[in-house]
Amino acid sequence: MPKEQEHMDFTGLVAWYLSGELSGQERSAFEELLQADPEKERLFREFKRTWEDAGKPGRADLTGEELYDLDAEWELLRRKLPQEDFGKVRKGRAAEIHGRSLFNYTWRIAAALLVGVVFAFAWIYATRLAGTEVVVAENEPVEVLLEDGSTVTINRDSRLRYRSRFGDAQRKVYLTGEAWFDVAGDTTRPFIIDAGGALVEVLGTRFNVNAYRDNPTVEITVESGIVALTSRQDQKDQVILRAGNTGTFHRQNKQLELIHGIDPNAVSWMTRELIFNETPLRMVAELIGKVYNTEVELVNPELSSCTITVTFKDQSLDAVLHVLEMTLDLLVTIEDDRICLDGEGCEDQ
């Protein structure tokens, strides 16, 4: 790897490490990297000092209105750079840990550090970050109590960013992944969720937001209250969701969709209640994998046409598999941490 590219990758990791965006496994891998390379450890200490100095309270911390907008911050940084250097910055690419991209804005930050604007970056980013909480759920859901009394249950592989204290005008959070929201009522301050291109606004209600990055849609399921769904790009277009409704934002064409009805398993990841009604085994296996954080494989493709009607309420994974095994005459085995379902299959039903 060229030295310039290696430096960009390393500074990108530093930015993610200091901002708390790395998972526990990734943090451990990064710390091992520092221990193995004294020069990288020295650079890390320098960046960390700059980060901590710039993170002292400043004007940006006193507004209390909303979290930093990364695109806006990048534009601010771009105006501080000479155009010649900015062209170089645009050609950077982000580092990867274990094959996972560190997302679009990391290479922007890393390249900015590369062209010698460490202090500018640290002031812009860290002062906006001050007063901000970042909660990452890795292997198990995590429940968060916000200062306004709202509670958020964050699903696995998801992240929530929010101010430790909301401003007077609104309560805004940023979601990557999936979470269940129980929003405390406040008629003077709407609760806004920025969810990957979609904006969800409420005053007080209970609903689920599924906004994993690899999903083509952002999906909102409403249990109670009223929810307004808009596109971040065009906030004039709006869909109003009520209890029992599902709202969908299509990322590619930015279209909004209202569905009268909800998936009974939309929040099974949190309740562990699984409802199957003549459901194909392929879909059953997918949902079990999501709820119990495991991989379920159908060894015989003909099993996909098998259907089952059953309800599980907070059952263990072993209990669920036992019912499937007895009902559909399956052979259940575990291979390399994968649950394998095998059998003769079913006739088309």
Coordinates of N, CA and C in Angstrom, one line a residue, residues 118-240:
V118 N -5.3 19.3 10.5 CA -5.7 18.6 11.7 C -6.4 19.5 12.7
F119 N -6.0 20.7 12.9 CA -6.6 21.6 13.9 C -8.0 22.1 13.4
A120 N -8.1 22.4 12.1 CA -9.4 22.8 11.6 C -10.4 21.7 11.7
F121 N -10.0 20.5 11.4 CA -10.9 19.3 11.5 C -11.3 19.1 13.0
A122 N -10.4 19.2 13.8 CA -10.7 18.9 15.2 C -11.6 19.9 15.8
W123 N -11.4 21.2 15.4 CA -12.3 22.2 16.0 C -13.7 22.1 15.4
I124 N -13.8 21.8 14.1 CA -15.1 21.7 13.5 C -15.9 20.5 14.0
Y125 N -15.2 19.3 14.1 CA -15.9 18.1 14.4 C -16.1 17.9 15.9
A126 N -15.0 18.2 16.7 CA -15.1 17.9 18.1 C -16.0 18.9 18.9
T127 N -16.1 20.1 18.5 CA -17.0 21.1 19.1 C -18.4 20.7 18.9
R128 N -18.7 20.2 17.7 CA -20.1 19.8 17.4 C -20.4 18.5 18.1
L129 N -19.4 17.7 18.4 CA -19.6 16.4 19.0 C -19.8 16.6 20.5
A130 N -19.3 17.7 21.1 CA -19.4 17.9 22.5 C -20.9 18.0 22.9
G131 N -21.2 17.3 24.0 CA -22.6 17.2 24.5 C -23.4 16.2 23.7
T132 N -22.8 15.4 22.9 CA -23.5 14.4 22.1 C -23.2 13.0 22.6
E133 N -24.2 12.1 22.7 CA -24.1 10.8 23.1 C -24.2 9.9 21.9
V134 N -23.4 8.8 21.8 CA -23.4 7.8 20.8 C -23.6 6.4 21.4
V135 N -24.7 5.8 21.2 CA -24.9 4.4 21.7 C -25.0 3.4 20.6
V136 N -24.1 2.4 20.8 CA -24.0 1.3 19.7 C -24.5 0.0 20.4
A137 N -25.4 -0.6 19.7 CA -25.9 -2.0 20.1 C -25.2 -3.0 19.2
E138 N -24.4 -3.9 19.8 CA -23.7 -4.9 19.0 C -24.4 -6.2 18.9
N139 N -24.2 -7.0 19.9 CA -24.8 -8.4 19.9 C -26.2 -8.5 20.6
E140 N -26.5 -7.5 21.4 CA -27.8 -7.5 22.0 C -28.5 -6.1 22.0
P141 N -29.8 -6.1 22.0 CA -30.5 -4.8 22.0 C -30.1 -4.0 23.3
V142 N -30.2 -2.7 23.1 CA -29.8 -1.8 24.2 C -30.9 -0.8 24.4
E143 N -31.3 -0.5 25.7 CA -32.4 0.4 26.0 C -31.8 1.7 26.5
V144 N -32.2 2.9 25.9 CA -31.7 4.2 26.3 C -32.8 5.0 26.8
L145 N -32.6 5.7 27.9 CA -33.5 6.7 28.5 C -33.0 8.1 28.1
L146 N -33.8 8.9 27.3 CA -33.4 10.2 27.0 C -33.9 11.2 28.1
E147 N -33.3 12.4 28.0 CA -33.5 13.3 29.1 C -34.9 13.8 29.2
D148 N -35.7 13.7 28.1 CA -37.1 14.2 28.0 C -38.0 13.1 28.5
G149 N -37.5 11.9 28.9 CA -38.4 10.8 29.4 C -38.7 9.8 28.3
S150 N -38.3 10.1 27.1 CA -38.5 9.1 26.0 C -37.6 7.9 26.2
T151 N -38.0 6.7 25.8 CA -37.1 5.6 25.8 C -36.9 5.0 24.4
V152 N -35.7 4.6 24.1 CA -35.4 4.0 22.8 C -34.8 2.7 23.0
T153 N -35.3 1.6 22.4 CA -34.7 0.3 22.4 C -34.0 0.1 21.1
I154 N -32.7 0.0 21.1 CA -31.9 -0.1 19.9 C -31.6 -1.6 19.5
N155 N -31.9 -2.0 18.3 CA -31.6 -3.3 17.9 C -30.2 -3.6 17.7
R156 N -29.8 -4.9 17.5 CA -28.4 -5.3 17.2 C -27.9 -4.5 16.0
D157 N -26.6 -4.3 16.0 CA -25.9 -3.7 14.8 C -26.5 -2.4 14.4
S158 N -26.9 -1.6 15.4 CA -27.5 -0.3 15.2 C -26.9 0.8 16.1
R159 N -27.1 2.0 15.7 CA -26.4 3.1 16.4 C -27.4 4.3 16.5
L160 N -27.4 4.9 17.7 CA -28.2 6.1 17.9 C -27.3 7.3 18.4
R161 N -27.5 8.4 17.8 CA -26.8 9.6 18.2 C -27.8 10.7 18.6
Y162 N -27.5 11.4 19.7 CA -28.4 12.4 20.2 C -27.7 13.3 21.2
R163 N -28.3 14.5 21.4 CA -27.7 15.4 22.4 C -28.1 14.9 23.8
S164 N -27.2 15.1 24.7 CA -27.5 14.7 26.1 C -28.6 15.6 26.7
R165 N -28.7 16.8 26.2 CA -29.8 17.7 26.5 C -30.4 18.3 25.2
F166 N -31.7 18.2 25.0 CA -32.3 18.7 23.8 C -32.5 20.2 24.0
G167 N -32.6 20.9 22.8 CA -32.9 22.3 22.8 C -34.4 22.6 23.1
D168 N -34.7 23.9 23.0 CA -36.0 24.4 23.3 C -37.0 24.2 22.1
A169 N -36.4 24.0 20.9 CA -37.3 24.0 19.7 C -37.7 22.6 19.3
Q170 N -36.8 21.6 19.5 CA -37.0 20.3 19.0 C -36.2 19.3 19.7
R171 N -36.5 18.0 19.5 CA -35.8 16.9 20.1 C -35.4 16.0 18.9
K172 N -34.1 16.0 18.5 CA -33.7 15.4 17.3 C -32.6 14.3 17.6
V173 N -32.8 13.1 17.0 CA -31.8 12.0 17.1 C -31.5 11.5 15.7
Y174 N -30.4 10.8 15.6 CA -30.0 10.2 14.4 C -29.8 8.7 14.5
L175 N -30.5 7.9 13.7 CA -30.5 6.5 13.8 C -29.9 5.8 12.6
T176 N -29.0 4.9 12.8 CA -28.5 3.9 11.8 C -28.9 2.5 12.3
G177 N -29.7 1.8 11.5 CA -30.1 0.5 11.9 C -31.6 0.5 12.3
E178 N -31.9 -0.1 13.4 CA -33.3 -0.3 13.8 C -33.5 0.0 15.3
A179 N -34.7 0.6 15.6 CA -35.0 0.9 17.0 C -36.5 1.1 17.2
W180 N -36.9 0.8 18.5 CA -38.3 1.0 18.9 C -38.3 2.3 19.8
F181 N -39.2 3.2 19.4 CA -39.3 4.5 20.1 C -40.6 4.6 20.9
D182 N -40.5 5.0 22.2 CA -41.6 5.3 23.0 C -41.4 6.7 23.5
V183 N -42.0 7.7 22.7 CA -41.7 9.1 22.8 C -42.6 9.8 23.8
A184 N -42.0 10.5 24.7 CA -42.8 11.2 25.7 C -43.5 12.4 25.1
G185 N -44.7 12.7 25.5 CA -45.5 13.8 24.9 C -44.9 15.1 25.2
D186 N -44.8 16.0 24.2 CA -44.3 17.4 24.4 C -44.8 18.2 23.2
T187 N -45.9 18.9 23.4 CA -46.5 19.6 22.2 C -45.7 20.8 21.7
T188 N -44.8 21.2 22.5 CA -44.0 22.4 22.1 C -42.7 22.0 21.4
R189 N -42.3 20.7 21.5 CA -41.0 20.3 20.9 C -41.2 19.0 20.2
P190 N -41.3 19.0 18.8 CA -41.5 17.8 18.1 C -40.2 16.9 18.3
F191 N -40.5 15.6 18.2 CA -39.4 14.6 18.3 C -39.1 14.2 16.8
I192 N -37.8 14.4 16.4 CA -37.5 14.1 15.0 C -36.4 13.1 14.9
I193 N -36.6 12.1 14.0 CA -35.6 11.0 13.8 C -35.0 11.2 12.4
D194 N -33.8 11.4 12.3 CA -33.1 11.4 11.0 C -32.6 9.9 10.7
A195 N -33.3 9.3 9.7 CA -33.0 7.8 9.5 C -32.6 7.6 8.1
G196 N -31.4 7.9 7.7 CA -30.9 7.6 6.4 C -31.7 8.1 5.2
G197 N -31.9 9.4 5.2 CA -32.7 10.0 4.1 C -34.1 10.2 4.4
A198 N -34.7 9.5 5.4 CA -36.0 9.7 5.8 C -36.1 10.5 7.1
L199 N -37.1 11.4 7.3 CA -37.3 12.1 8.5 C -38.6 11.7 9.1
V200 N -38.6 11.3 10.4 CA -39.8 10.9 11.1 C -40.0 11.9 12.2
E201 N -41.3 12.5 12.2 CA -41.6 13.5 13.2 C -42.8 13.2 14.0
V202 N -42.7 13.3 15.3 CA -43.9 13.0 16.2 C -43.9 14.0 17.4
L203 N -45.0 13.9 18.1 CA -45.1 14.7 19.4 C -45.0 13.8 20.6
G204 N -45.6 12.6 20.4 CA -45.6 11.6 21.5 C -46.3 10.4 21.0
T205 N -45.6 9.2 20.9 CA -46.2 8.0 20.3 C -45.2 6.8 20.5
R206 N -45.7 5.6 20.0 CA -44.9 4.4 20.1 C -44.8 3.8 18.7
F207 N -43.6 3.6 18.2 CA -43.4 3.1 16.8 C -42.0 2.5 16.7
N208 N -41.8 1.8 15.6 CA -40.6 1.2 15.2 C -40.0 1.8 13.9
V209 N -38.7 1.9 13.9 CA -38.0 2.4 12.7 C -37.0 1.4 12.3
N210 N -37.1 0.9 11.1 CA -36.1 0.0 10.5 C -35.3 0.8 9.4
A211 N -34.1 1.1 9.7 CA -33.3 1.9 8.7 C -31.9 1.4 8.6
Y212 N -31.8 0.1 8.5 CA -30.4 -0.5 8.3 C -29.9 0.0 6.9
R213 N -28.7 0.3 6.8 CA -28.1 0.9 5.6 C -28.2 0.0 4.4
D214 N -28.2 -1.3 4.6 CA -28.2 -2.2 3.4 C -29.7 -2.6 3.0
N215 N -30.7 -2.0 3.7 CA -32.0 -2.2 3.2 C -32.4 -1.1 2.2
P216 N -33.1 -1.5 1.1 CA -33.5 -0.5 0.1 C -34.6 0.5 0.6
T217 N -35.2 0.2 1.7 CA -36.2 1.1 2.3 C -36.0 1.4 3.7
V218 N -36.6 2.5 4.2 CA -36.7 2.8 5.6 C -38.2 2.5 5.9
E219 N -38.4 1.7 7.0 CA -39.8 1.3 7.3 C -40.2 1.7 8.7
I220 N -41.4 2.3 8.8 CA -41.9 2.8 10.1 C -43.2 2.1 10.4
T221 N -43.3 1.5 11.6 CA -44.5 0.7 12.0 C -45.0 1.4 13.2
V222 N -46.3 1.9 13.2 CA -46.9 2.7 14.3 C -47.8 1.9 15.1
E223 N -47.5 1.9 16.4 CA -48.4 1.2 17.4 C -49.5 2.1 17.9
S224 N -49.1 3.4 18.2 CA -50.0 4.3 18.8 C -49.6 5.8 18.4
G225 N -50.6 6.7 18.4 CA -50.2 8.1 18.1 C -50.2 8.3 16.6
I226 N -49.6 9.5 16.2 CA -49.6 9.9 14.8 C -48.1 10.2 14.5
V227 N -47.7 9.8 13.3 CA -46.3 10.0 12.9 C -46.3 10.6 11.5
A228 N -45.4 11.6 11.3 CA -45.3 12.2 10.0 C -44.0 11.7 9.4
L229 N -44.1 11.2 8.1 CA -42.9 10.7 7.4 C -42.6 11.5 6.2
T230 N -41.4 12.0 6.1 CA -41.0 12.8 5.0 C -39.6 12.4 4.5
S231 N -39.3 12.9 3.3 CA -37.9 12.7 2.7 C -37.1 13.9 3.2
R232 N -35.9 13.6 3.6 CA -34.9 14.7 4.0 C -34.7 15.6 2.8
Q233 N -34.7 15.0 1.6 CA -34.4 15.8 0.4 C -35.6 16.7 0.0
D234 N -36.8 16.3 0.2 CA -38.0 17.1 -0.2 C -39.0 16.9 0.9
Q235 N -39.0 17.9 1.9 CA -39.8 17.8 3.0 C -41.2 18.3 2.8
K236 N -41.5 18.8 1.6 CA -42.9 19.2 1.2 C -43.8 18.0 1.1
D237 N -43.2 16.9 0.6 CA -44.0 15.6 0.4 C -44.1 14.9 1.8
Q238 N -45.3 14.5 2.2 CA -45.4 14.0 3.6 C -46.5 12.9 3.6
V239 N -46.2 11.9 4.4 CA -47.2 10.8 4.6 C -47.5 10.8 6.1
I240 N -48.8 10.8 6.5 CA -49.2 10.8 7.9 C -49.6 9.3 8.2

